[in-house]
Coordinates of C-alpha atoms in Angstrom, one line a residue:
M295 CA -94.0 214.8 -98.7
S296 CA -93.1 211.1 -99.4
F297 CA -91.1 212.3 -102.4
I298 CA -88.8 214.5 -100.1
R299 CA -88.5 211.5 -97.7
T300 CA -87.6 209.3 -100.6
Q301 CA -85.0 211.8 -101.8
R302 CA -83.4 212.1 -98.4
L303 CA -83.2 208.3 -98.0
A304 CA -81.6 208.0 -101.4
R305 CA -79.1 210.7 -100.5
F306 CA -78.4 209.1 -97.2
L307 CA -77.9 205.6 -98.8
F308 CA -75.7 207.1 -101.6
Q309 CA -73.4 208.7 -99.0
G310 CA -73.3 205.5 -97.0
L311 CA -72.3 203.6 -100.1
W312 CA -69.7 206.3 -101.0
Y313 CA -68.0 206.0 -97.6
L314 CA -68.2 202.2 -97.8
G315 CA -66.7 202.1 -101.2
L316 CA -63.9 204.6 -100.2
S317 CA -63.2 202.5 -97.0
L318 CA -63.0 199.3 -99.0
I319 CA -60.6 200.9 -101.6
G320 CA -58.4 202.1 -98.7
L321 CA -58.5 198.5 -97.1
F322 CA -57.6 197.0 -100.3
G323 CA -54.7 199.3 -100.8
L324 CA -53.4 198.6 -97.3
C325 CA -53.6 194.9 -97.9
L326 CA -51.8 195.3 -101.3
I327 CA -49.0 197.3 -99.7
T328 CA -48.4 195.1 -96.8
G329 CA -48.8 191.8 -98.7
C330 CA -46.1 192.8 -101.3
Q331 CA -43.2 192.8 -98.9
D332 CA -40.4 190.5 -99.3
G333 CA -40.8 188.7 -96.1
T334 CA -37.1 188.3 -95.3
S335 CA -35.7 190.3 -92.4
L336 CA -32.3 191.9 -92.3
V337 CA -31.2 189.1 -90.0
D338 CA -32.1 186.4 -92.6
K339 CA -30.4 188.4 -95.3
G340 CA -27.2 188.7 -93.2
I341 CA -27.2 184.9 -92.5
E342 CA -27.7 184.3 -96.2
N343 CA -24.8 186.6 -97.2
Q344 CA -22.7 185.7 -94.2
V345 CA -22.6 189.3 -93.0
L346 CA -22.5 190.2 -89.3
H347 CA -24.3 193.4 -88.3
V348 CA -23.1 195.1 -85.2
G349 CA -24.8 198.2 -83.9
N350 CA -22.5 200.9 -82.4
G351 CA -23.8 203.6 -80.2
L352 CA -22.0 206.5 -81.8
E353 CA -20.1 207.2 -85.0
P354 CA -16.4 206.6 -84.5
Q355 CA -14.2 209.8 -84.5
E356 CA -11.1 207.8 -85.4
L357 CA -10.1 204.3 -86.1
D358 CA -6.3 204.6 -85.6
P359 CA -5.5 202.4 -82.5
H360 CA -2.9 204.9 -81.3
I361 CA -5.4 207.8 -81.2
I362 CA -8.7 206.4 -80.2
T363 CA -10.2 207.3 -76.7
G364 CA -13.8 206.4 -76.9
I365 CA -15.6 203.2 -76.0
S366 CA -17.3 202.8 -79.3
E367 CA -14.0 203.2 -81.2
I368 CA -12.3 200.6 -78.9
K369 CA -15.1 198.1 -79.5
I370 CA -14.9 198.5 -83.3
V371 CA -11.1 198.4 -83.5
S372 CA -10.9 195.4 -81.2
A373 CA -13.4 193.6 -83.4
L374 CA -11.4 194.5 -86.5
F375 CA -8.2 193.3 -85.0
E376 CA -9.6 190.2 -83.2
G377 CA -8.7 187.6 -85.9
L378 CA -5.4 189.5 -87.0
I379 CA -3.4 189.5 -83.7
G380 CA -2.9 187.1 -80.9
Q381 CA -0.7 186.3 -78.0
A382 CA 2.4 184.3 -78.7
P383 CA 2.5 180.8 -77.1

């Protein structure tokens, strides 16, 4: 009878160690994946490369200033032409 209890205890301990080892491997993999990131955000990269990122709501249908009718197109075209045109003094 004690042999059966010992065998059950050994099986229980082995299963516990198996789950513990599997959990530790998963935790190590998760730490490895999150620790290997570059650490710089898109904002930092944009500042470094002198790039301005602007989010528009919809994809523009047209960028011809004579044809556009949507607000998102108007915002994009006005941003494109902002430094190119101005009022005469």
